[in-house]
Amino acid sequence: MYLVGLTGGIASGKSTVSAMLRELGCPVIDADLIARQVVQPHCPAYRLIVKHFGRDVLLESGEIDREKLGALIFTNPEKNRLLSTITHPEIQRAMIKQVLQHFVLGHRYVILDVPLLFETRRLTRFLKHTVVVYCDPDTQLSRLMERDSRSQDQAALRIAAQMPLEEKVALANHVIDNSGSQEDTYRQVLKLHSRLEDSLDFLLVRALVIATATGIGGLIFLLHWGNSFGLHDDR
């Protein structure tokens, strides 16, 4: 099994493509969903956030107020780094756990849906393929205005705050152009899915697992797996 990174920009249609891949039977690990899960009140990251940021970042229900916390770190790089040191290890552990579960189930590849894939660069070295969901600037702007009921100026500011889609396209192995109809997007997703399913990139990992199961090369496999997912020193 190998890893495929999926990313895009605000209102580019990444969620649409992710849903299409799920319908085709592809396992998708959603980094945004995990990020919400690891800050629930029963989780270690929640307690650390309250300790360092105070109870002012909580809703009446006791859950994290994501908008208030987001506004706080947006203007304060130091607090942004602090939040990252609290949440990123928990997110990484949860993603590794899900990857291993899909590996055991015998999937050929797993999609990692990561909005800031190219901005943070934390995962790119572990990925065999990267996919960007693109749409042209006018379409992106109009979709965002309609989706979030924003003015043109507000929507333009949100888009400008992100890495331009053109830059992400230049970094990716595959591009899904979501500027047109859903039918056109689906045809591109089908083509990508077939290409990934036909790939033999998963055979190396399977061979290593077989070697481990028979007692040959077990140490090599464990070292390879640990290094690939950052289970050893993160230097």
mmCIF file of C-alpha atoms in Angstrom:
data_model
loop_
_atom_site.group_PDB
_atom_site.id
_atom_site.type_symbol
_atom_site.label_atom_id
_atom_site.label_comp_id
_atom_site.label_asym_id
_atom_site.label_seq_id
_atom_site.Cartn_x
_atom_site.Cartn_y
_atom_site.Cartn_z
ATOM 1 C CA MET A 1 0.000 0.000 0.000
ATOM 2 C CA TYR A 2 1.195 3.516 -0.762
ATOM 3 C CA LEU A 3 0.007 6.996 0.186
ATOM 4 C CA VAL A 4 -1.605 9.597 -2.072
ATOM 5 C CA GLY A 5 -1.937 13.215 -0.956
ATOM 6 C CA LEU A 6 -5.055 15.146 -1.969
ATOM 7 C CA THR A 7 -5.219 18.927 -1.621
ATOM 8 C CA GLY A 8 -6.692 22.027 -3.224
ATOM 9 C CA GLY A 9 -7.786 25.534 -2.333
ATOM 10 C CA ILE A 10 -10.811 27.091 -0.729
ATOM 11 C CA ALA A 11 -13.915 26.417 -2.882
ATOM 12 C CA SER A 12 -11.868 24.532 -5.487
ATOM 13 C CA GLY A 13 -13.882 21.329 -4.989
ATOM 14 C CA LYS A 14 -11.523 19.146 -2.954
ATOM 15 C CA SER A 15 -14.392 17.843 -0.812
ATOM 16 C CA THR A 16 -16.319 16.921 -3.958
ATOM 17 C CA VAL A 17 -13.382 14.929 -5.339
ATOM 18 C CA SER A 18 -12.792 13.304 -1.946
ATOM 19 C CA ALA A 19 -16.433 12.170 -1.846
ATOM 20 C CA MET A 20 -16.163 10.754 -5.382
ATOM 21 C CA LEU A 21 -13.084 8.740 -4.404
ATOM 22 C CA ARG A 22 -14.910 7.367 -1.369
ATOM 23 C CA GLU A 23 -17.805 6.303 -3.610
ATOM 24 C CA LEU A 24 -15.292 4.382 -5.722
ATOM 25 C CA GLY A 25 -14.174 2.495 -2.624
ATOM 26 C CA CYS A 26 -10.971 4.405 -1.941
ATOM 27 C CA PRO A 27 -10.075 4.803 1.735
ATOM 28 C CA VAL A 28 -9.776 8.509 2.550
ATOM 29 C CA ILE A 29 -8.192 9.887 5.724
ATOM 30 C CA ASP A 30 -9.504 13.415 6.332
ATOM 31 C CA ALA A 31 -6.949 15.570 8.178
ATOM 32 C CA ASP A 32 -9.533 18.277 8.915
ATOM 33 C CA LEU A 33 -11.880 15.755 10.527
ATOM 34 C CA ILE A 34 -9.054 14.334 12.623
ATOM 35 C CA ALA A 35 -8.023 17.861 13.652
ATOM 36 C CA ARG A 36 -11.534 18.361 15.044
ATOM 37 C CA GLN A 37 -11.543 14.998 16.786
ATOM 38 C CA VAL A 38 -8.229 15.444 18.626
ATOM 39 C CA VAL A 39 -9.398 18.646 20.342
ATOM 40 C CA GLN A 40 -12.600 17.206 21.790
ATOM 41 C CA PRO A 41 -12.966 17.707 25.577
ATOM 42 C CA HIS A 42 -11.855 14.160 26.435
ATOM 43 C CA CYS A 43 -8.565 14.444 24.504
ATOM 44 C CA PRO A 44 -5.074 15.447 25.767
ATOM 45 C CA ALA A 45 -4.753 18.241 23.174
ATOM 46 C CA TYR A 46 -7.941 19.856 24.515
ATOM 47 C CA ARG A 47 -6.508 20.101 28.026
ATOM 48 C CA LEU A 48 -3.282 21.635 26.736
ATOM 49 C CA ILE A 49 -5.156 24.191 24.627
ATOM 50 C CA VAL A 50 -7.219 25.281 27.640
ATOM 51 C CA LYS A 51 -4.058 25.429 29.767
ATOM 52 C CA HIS A 52 -2.149 27.647 27.326
ATOM 53 C CA PHE A 53 -4.956 29.689 25.730
ATOM 54 C CA GLY A 54 -7.437 29.933 28.585
ATOM 55 C CA ARG A 55 -11.135 29.165 28.841
ATOM 56 C CA ASP A 56 -11.975 32.193 26.694
ATOM 57 C CA VAL A 57 -11.496 29.987 23.610
ATOM 58 C CA LEU A 58 -14.339 27.667 24.684
ATOM 59 C CA LEU A 59 -17.971 27.629 23.673
ATOM 60 C CA GLU A 60 -20.715 27.420 26.293
ATOM 61 C CA SER A 61 -20.835 23.682 25.609
ATOM 62 C CA GLY A 62 -17.194 23.398 26.698
ATOM 63 C CA GLU A 63 -15.922 22.596 23.213
ATOM 64 C CA ILE A 64 -13.207 24.587 21.456
ATOM 65 C CA ASP A 65 -14.496 27.684 19.672
ATOM 66 C CA ARG A 66 -12.600 27.131 16.419
ATOM 67 C CA GLU A 67 -13.398 30.594 15.032
ATOM 68 C CA LYS A 68 -12.209 32.385 18.168
ATOM 69 C CA LEU A 69 -9.070 30.264 18.426
ATOM 70 C CA GLY A 70 -8.403 30.731 14.708
ATOM 71 C CA ALA A 71 -8.697 34.520 15.011
ATOM 72 C CA LEU A 72 -6.325 34.456 17.975
ATOM 73 C CA ILE A 73 -3.543 32.567 16.217
ATOM 74 C CA PHE A 74 -4.036 34.332 12.860
ATOM 75 C CA THR A 75 -2.457 37.531 14.173
ATOM 76 C CA ASN A 76 0.046 35.873 16.511
ATOM 77 C CA PRO A 77 2.691 33.625 14.907
ATOM 78 C CA GLU A 78 4.007 32.512 18.312
ATOM 79 C CA LYS A 79 0.588 31.286 19.427
ATOM 80 C CA ASN A 80 0.139 29.649 16.023
ATOM 81 C CA ARG A 81 3.358 27.677 16.535
ATOM 82 C CA LEU A 82 2.276 26.756 20.062
ATOM 83 C CA LEU A 83 -1.034 25.399 18.802
ATOM 84 C CA SER A 84 0.804 23.414 16.130
ATOM 85 C CA THR A 85 3.080 21.790 18.705
ATOM 86 C CA ILE A 86 -0.017 20.750 20.669
ATOM 87 C CA THR A 87 -2.184 19.417 17.857
ATOM 88 C CA HIS A 88 0.177 18.130 15.140
ATOM 89 C CA PRO A 89 1.582 15.169 17.114
ATOM 90 C CA GLU A 90 -1.956 14.041 17.975
ATOM 91 C CA ILE A 91 -3.112 14.428 14.374
ATOM 92 C CA GLN A 92 -0.075 12.527 13.116
ATOM 93 C CA ARG A 93 -0.639 9.638 15.544
ATOM 94 C CA ALA A 94 -4.302 9.376 14.553
ATOM 95 C CA MET A 95 -3.423 9.377 10.846
ATOM 96 C CA ILE A 96 -0.751 6.709 11.306
ATOM 97 C CA LYS A 97 -3.245 4.538 13.163
ATOM 98 C CA GLN A 98 -5.757 4.802 10.321
ATOM 99 C CA VAL A 99 -3.079 4.153 7.691
ATOM 100 C CA LEU A 100 -2.066 0.955 9.478
ATOM 101 C CA GLN A 101 -5.692 -0.157 9.702
ATOM 102 C CA HIS A 102 -6.154 0.258 5.948
ATOM 103 C CA PHE A 103 -2.846 -1.488 5.332
ATOM 104 C CA VAL A 104 -4.004 -4.533 7.287
ATOM 105 C CA LEU A 105 -7.236 -4.563 5.281
ATOM 106 C CA GLY A 106 -5.178 -4.932 2.093
ATOM 107 C CA HIS A 107 -5.883 -1.667 0.285
ATOM 108 C CA ARG A 108 -3.466 -0.798 -2.501
ATOM 109 C CA TYR A 109 -3.393 2.876 -1.611
ATOM 110 C CA VAL A 110 -4.841 5.379 0.846
ATOM 111 C CA ILE A 111 -5.850 8.985 0.162
ATOM 112 C CA LEU A 112 -4.648 11.565 2.681
ATOM 113 C CA ASP A 113 -6.968 14.567 2.366
ATOM 114 C CA VAL A 114 -4.801 17.440 3.651
ATOM 115 C CA PRO A 115 -5.764 21.076 2.915
ATOM 116 C CA LEU A 116 -2.305 22.499 3.759
ATOM 117 C CA LEU A 117 -0.314 19.668 2.195
ATOM 118 C CA PHE A 118 2.157 21.887 0.322
ATOM 119 C CA GLU A 119 2.142 24.725 2.854
ATOM 120 C CA THR A 120 3.450 22.664 5.772
ATOM 121 C CA ARG A 121 5.404 20.016 3.785
ATOM 122 C CA ARG A 122 5.135 17.660 6.774
ATOM 123 C CA LEU A 123 3.767 14.730 4.788
ATOM 124 C CA THR A 124 4.999 15.194 1.229
ATOM 125 C CA ARG A 125 8.108 13.036 1.676
ATOM 126 C CA PHE A 126 5.914 10.046 2.581
ATOM 127 C CA LEU A 127 3.662 10.331 -0.477
ATOM 128 C CA LYS A 128 4.004 8.386 -3.712
ATOM 129 C CA HIS A 129 1.551 10.656 -5.549
ATOM 130 C CA THR A 130 0.091 14.116 -4.932
ATOM 131 C CA VAL A 131 -3.198 15.356 -6.391
ATOM 132 C CA VAL A 132 -4.408 18.956 -6.593
ATOM 133 C CA VAL A 133 -8.047 19.848 -7.217
ATOM 134 C CA TYR A 134 -7.955 22.986 -9.347
ATOM 135 C CA CYS A 135 -10.499 25.435 -10.685
ATOM 136 C CA ASP A 136 -9.998 28.688 -12.553
ATOM 137 C CA PRO A 137 -9.876 31.911 -10.457
ATOM 138 C CA ASP A 138 -13.248 33.286 -11.593
ATOM 139 C CA THR A 139 -15.006 30.021 -10.790
ATOM 140 C CA GLN A 140 -13.281 29.764 -7.409
ATOM 141 C CA LEU A 141 -14.318 33.316 -6.509
ATOM 142 C CA SER A 142 -17.952 32.891 -7.532
ATOM 143 C CA ARG A 143 -18.264 29.535 -5.760
ATOM 144 C CA LEU A 144 -16.865 30.945 -2.533
ATOM 145 C CA MET A 145 -19.174 33.965 -2.669
ATOM 146 C CA GLU A 146 -22.184 31.691 -3.167
ATOM 147 C CA ARG A 147 -21.137 29.036 -0.644
ATOM 148 C CA ASP A 148 -20.318 31.373 2.255
ATOM 149 C CA SER A 149 -22.560 34.320 1.333
ATOM 150 C CA ARG A 150 -19.541 36.608 1.118
ATOM 151 C CA SER A 151 -19.026 39.789 -0.833
ATOM 152 C CA GLN A 152 -16.593 39.754 -3.729
ATOM 153 C CA ASP A 153 -13.986 41.651 -1.698
ATOM 154 C CA GLN A 154 -14.334 39.310 1.291
ATOM 155 C CA ALA A 155 -14.048 36.229 -0.887
ATOM 156 C CA ALA A 156 -11.045 37.630 -2.735
ATOM 157 C CA LEU A 157 -9.260 38.282 0.572
ATOM 158 C CA ARG A 158 -9.867 34.687 1.732
ATOM 159 C CA ILE A 159 -8.449 33.323 -1.519
ATOM 160 C CA ALA A 160 -5.465 35.685 -1.437
ATOM 161 C CA ALA A 161 -4.564 34.456 2.067
ATOM 162 C CA GLN A 162 -3.858 30.962 0.687
ATOM 163 C CA MET A 163 -1.116 29.557 -1.509
ATOM 164 C CA PRO A 164 -2.228 30.152 -5.120
ATOM 165 C CA LEU A 165 -3.678 27.103 -6.826
ATOM 166 C CA GLU A 166 -1.270 27.588 -9.736
ATOM 167 C CA GLU A 167 1.657 27.042 -7.356
ATOM 168 C CA LYS A 168 0.080 23.868 -5.996
ATOM 169 C CA VAL A 169 -0.513 22.591 -9.528
ATOM 170 C CA ALA A 170 3.198 23.025 -10.269
ATOM 171 C CA LEU A 171 4.067 20.862 -7.243
ATOM 172 C CA ALA A 172 1.571 18.059 -7.877
ATOM 173 C CA ASN A 173 1.848 14.793 -9.818
ATOM 174 C CA HIS A 174 -1.825 14.847 -10.837
ATOM 175 C CA VAL A 175 -4.392 17.609 -11.360
ATOM 176 C CA ILE A 176 -8.168 17.343 -11.306
ATOM 177 C CA ASP A 177 -9.664 20.368 -13.081
ATOM 178 C CA ASN A 178 -12.959 21.081 -11.340
ATOM 179 C CA SER A 179 -13.768 24.225 -13.330
ATOM 180 C CA GLY A 180 -16.527 22.537 -15.326
ATOM 181 C CA SER A 181 -19.406 20.176 -14.619
ATOM 182 C CA GLN A 182 -19.479 17.442 -11.989
ATOM 183 C CA GLU A 183 -19.694 14.891 -14.803
ATOM 184 C CA ASP A 184 -16.416 16.163 -16.246
ATOM 185 C CA THR A 185 -14.789 16.089 -12.807
ATOM 186 C CA TYR A 186 -16.037 12.556 -12.202
ATOM 187 C CA ARG A 187 -14.507 11.357 -15.489
ATOM 188 C CA GLN A 188 -11.144 12.740 -14.369
ATOM 189 C CA VAL A 189 -11.482 11.092 -10.956
ATOM 190 C CA LEU A 190 -12.296 7.760 -12.593
ATOM 191 C CA LYS A 191 -9.200 8.036 -14.774
ATOM 192 C CA LEU A 192 -7.030 8.851 -11.754
ATOM 193 C CA HIS A 193 -8.528 5.996 -9.746
ATOM 194 C CA SER A 194 -7.823 3.504 -12.528
ATOM 195 C CA ARG A 195 -4.243 4.717 -12.816
ATOM 196 C CA LEU A 196 -3.650 4.384 -9.078
ATOM 197 C CA GLU A 197 -5.324 0.969 -8.921
ATOM 198 C CA ASP A 198 -3.181 -0.300 -11.801
ATOM 199 C CA SER A 199 0.033 0.946 -10.210
ATOM 200 C CA LEU A 200 2.422 -1.676 -8.834
ATOM 201 C CA ASP A 201 3.910 0.703 -6.277
ATOM 202 C CA PHE A 202 2.293 -1.253 -3.454
ATOM 203 C CA LEU A 203 4.282 -4.424 -4.225
ATOM 204 C CA LEU A 204 7.462 -3.324 -2.427
ATOM 205 C CA VAL A 205 5.665 -2.815 0.868
ATOM 206 C CA ARG A 206 3.815 -6.127 0.467
ATOM 207 C CA ALA A 207 7.111 -7.884 -0.198
ATOM 208 C CA LEU A 208 8.565 -6.407 2.968
ATOM 209 C CA VAL A 209 5.559 -7.585 4.966
ATOM 210 C CA ILE A 210 5.916 -11.113 3.594
ATOM 211 C CA ALA A 211 9.601 -11.064 4.481
ATOM 212 C CA THR A 212 8.715 -9.969 8.000
ATOM 213 C CA ALA A 213 6.073 -12.670 8.360
ATOM 214 C CA THR A 214 8.605 -15.340 7.400
ATOM 215 C CA GLY A 215 11.220 -13.924 9.736
ATOM 216 C CA ILE A 216 13.471 -12.562 6.976
ATOM 217 C CA GLY A 217 14.302 -8.907 6.884
ATOM 218 C CA GLY A 218 12.004 -8.086 9.786
ATOM 219 C CA LEU A 219 14.346 -5.519 11.231
ATOM 220 C CA ILE A 220 14.745 -3.822 7.838
ATOM 221 C CA PHE A 221 10.975 -3.543 7.492
ATOM 222 C CA LEU A 222 10.464 -2.146 10.974
ATOM 223 C CA LEU A 223 13.195 0.444 10.501
ATOM 224 C CA HIS A 224 11.786 1.408 7.109
ATOM 225 C CA TRP A 225 8.246 1.727 8.485
ATOM 226 C CA GLY A 226 9.323 3.710 11.526
ATOM 227 C CA ASN A 227 11.392 6.152 9.496
ATOM 228 C CA SER A 228 8.672 6.612 6.896
ATOM 229 C CA PHE A 229 6.079 7.662 9.444
ATOM 230 C CA GLY A 230 8.323 9.586 11.796
ATOM 231 C CA LEU A 231 8.125 7.082 14.665
ATOM 232 C CA HIS A 232 11.773 7.688 15.539
ATOM 233 C CA ASP A 233 13.520 10.963 16.339
ATOM 234 C CA ASP A 234 11.942 13.820 14.425
ATOM 235 C CA ARG A 235 15.062 15.819 13.660
#
